[in-house]
Amino acid sequence: MTHGKIPGKFFTKEEEDKIVQAIGEAEKNTSGEIRVHLHRSFQGDTIEEGKKIFEKLGMTQTRDRNGILFLLELKHQQLILLGDTGIHQKVSEHFWEEIRDIVLLEFKQSKFAEGLVQGILRCGEKLKEFFPRQEGDIDELSNQITEGAD
Ligand code: CA
Ligand code: CA
């Protein structure tokens, strides 16, 4: 058995602000909802755990089913991108690969906040093609970063 030191704050306040701002910026153009969640460690299968968290965060509750979650699993340093059913009907696999590559390019240089910001903004651009923002749009899911343990 082994254990590692649990990181306190993954992002500085400044980085967190930047990410939250990027989400707000992206959501200006689209009715889609973008969210970032940090998870300390997955016990089981990555995709299954990811889907559970997606549900738990209420990501499936948007009217147009157009939520996207940037999920970071810190222990094994995994990025999981999850989109709701409305988005899956519209986009191809290429959409996810493009966003992933944009994020990982920065992550490889340990620029985690920057990677998320880039990925989020690109998501906003892409989402507006399929889900343009409508008059009277509401913020269905908070833009704040959430955290969980297991
Ligand atoms: Ca919205
Ligand atoms: Ca939002």
Coordinates of C-alpha atoms in Angstrom, one line a residue, residues 1-123:
M1 CA 0.0 0.0 0.0
T2 CA 1.1 3.5 -0.7
H3 CA -0.1 6.9 -0.4
G4 CA 0.9 10.3 -1.5
K5 CA 0.6 13.7 -0.1
I6 CA -2.7 15.2 -1.0
P7 CA -2.1 18.5 -2.7
G8 CA -3.8 21.3 -0.9
K9 CA -4.8 23.8 -3.6
F10 CA -4.1 22.6 -7.1
F11 CA -4.6 26.1 -8.6
T12 CA -3.7 29.4 -7.1
K13 CA -6.5 31.9 -6.6
E14 CA -5.3 33.8 -9.7
E15 CA -5.3 30.7 -11.8
E16 CA -8.7 29.7 -10.6
D17 CA -10.0 33.2 -11.4
K18 CA -8.6 32.9 -14.9
I19 CA -10.3 29.5 -15.5
V20 CA -13.7 30.7 -14.1
Q21 CA -13.4 33.8 -16.3
A22 CA -12.7 31.7 -19.4
I23 CA -15.8 29.7 -18.7
G24 CA -17.9 32.9 -18.5
E25 CA -16.3 34.1 -21.7
A26 CA -17.0 30.8 -23.5
E27 CA -20.6 30.7 -22.3
K28 CA -21.2 34.2 -23.7
N29 CA -21.5 32.7 -27.1
T30 CA -23.3 29.5 -26.4
S31 CA -26.1 28.0 -24.4
G32 CA -23.7 25.2 -23.6
E33 CA -22.5 24.9 -20.1
I34 CA -18.8 24.2 -19.3
R35 CA -17.5 23.0 -16.0
V36 CA -14.2 22.1 -14.4
H37 CA -14.0 19.5 -11.7
L38 CA -10.9 18.3 -9.8
H39 CA -11.0 14.8 -8.4
R40 CA -8.3 13.5 -6.1
S41 CA -8.3 9.9 -7.1
F42 CA -10.4 7.3 -9.0
Q43 CA -10.9 3.9 -7.4
G44 CA -12.2 2.1 -10.5
D45 CA -12.5 2.5 -14.2
T46 CA -11.7 6.0 -15.4
I47 CA -14.6 6.3 -17.8
E48 CA -17.1 4.8 -15.4
E49 CA -15.9 7.0 -12.6
G50 CA -16.0 10.0 -14.9
K51 CA -19.6 9.3 -15.9
K52 CA -20.7 9.0 -12.2
I53 CA -19.2 12.4 -11.4
F54 CA -20.8 13.9 -14.5
E55 CA -24.2 12.8 -13.2
K56 CA -23.4 13.8 -9.6
L57 CA -22.5 17.3 -10.7
G58 CA -25.9 17.7 -12.4
M59 CA -24.3 17.9 -15.8
T60 CA -27.2 16.0 -17.3
Q61 CA -29.7 18.5 -16.1
T62 CA -29.3 21.2 -18.8
R63 CA -32.3 21.9 -21.0
D64 CA -30.4 21.1 -24.2
R65 CA -28.2 18.5 -22.7
N66 CA -25.2 20.5 -23.8
G67 CA -22.9 20.4 -20.8
I68 CA -19.2 19.7 -21.1
L69 CA -17.0 18.7 -18.2
F70 CA -13.3 19.0 -18.0
L71 CA -12.4 16.5 -15.3
L72 CA -9.0 16.3 -13.9
E73 CA -8.0 13.2 -11.9
L74 CA -5.0 14.4 -9.9
K75 CA -3.5 11.2 -8.6
H76 CA -2.9 9.6 -12.0
Q77 CA -2.9 12.9 -13.8
Q78 CA -5.7 12.2 -16.2
L79 CA -7.8 14.5 -18.2
I80 CA -11.3 13.2 -19.0
L81 CA -13.5 15.2 -21.3
L82 CA -17.2 14.4 -21.0
G83 CA -20.1 15.8 -23.0
D84 CA -23.8 15.4 -22.6
T85 CA -26.0 13.6 -25.1
G86 CA -27.1 16.8 -26.9
I87 CA -23.5 17.5 -27.9
H88 CA -22.7 13.9 -28.9
Q89 CA -25.5 14.1 -31.4
K90 CA -23.9 17.1 -33.1
V91 CA -20.2 16.6 -32.9
S92 CA -17.7 14.0 -34.2
E93 CA -14.9 12.3 -32.3
H94 CA -12.7 14.9 -33.9
F95 CA -14.3 17.6 -31.7
W96 CA -13.1 15.9 -28.5
E97 CA -9.7 15.1 -29.9
E98 CA -9.1 18.7 -30.9
I99 CA -10.1 20.0 -27.5
R100 CA -8.0 17.3 -25.7
D101 CA -4.9 18.1 -27.8
I102 CA -5.2 21.9 -27.1
V103 CA -5.3 21.2 -23.4
L104 CA -2.6 18.6 -23.3
L105 CA -0.2 20.7 -25.2
E106 CA -0.1 23.1 -22.3
F107 CA -0.4 20.4 -19.6
K108 CA 2.8 18.8 -21.0
Q109 CA 4.6 22.0 -20.0
S110 CA 2.8 21.9 -16.6
K111 CA 0.7 24.8 -17.6
F112 CA -2.5 23.4 -16.2
A113 CA -4.5 26.5 -15.8
E114 CA -3.5 27.8 -19.2
G115 CA -4.4 24.4 -20.8
L116 CA -7.9 24.6 -19.4
V117 CA -8.4 28.2 -20.4
Q118 CA -7.4 27.4 -24.0
G119 CA -9.6 24.3 -24.1
I120 CA -12.5 26.1 -22.5
L121 CA -12.4 29.0 -25.0
R122 CA -12.1 26.6 -27.9
C123 CA -15.1 24.7 -26.6

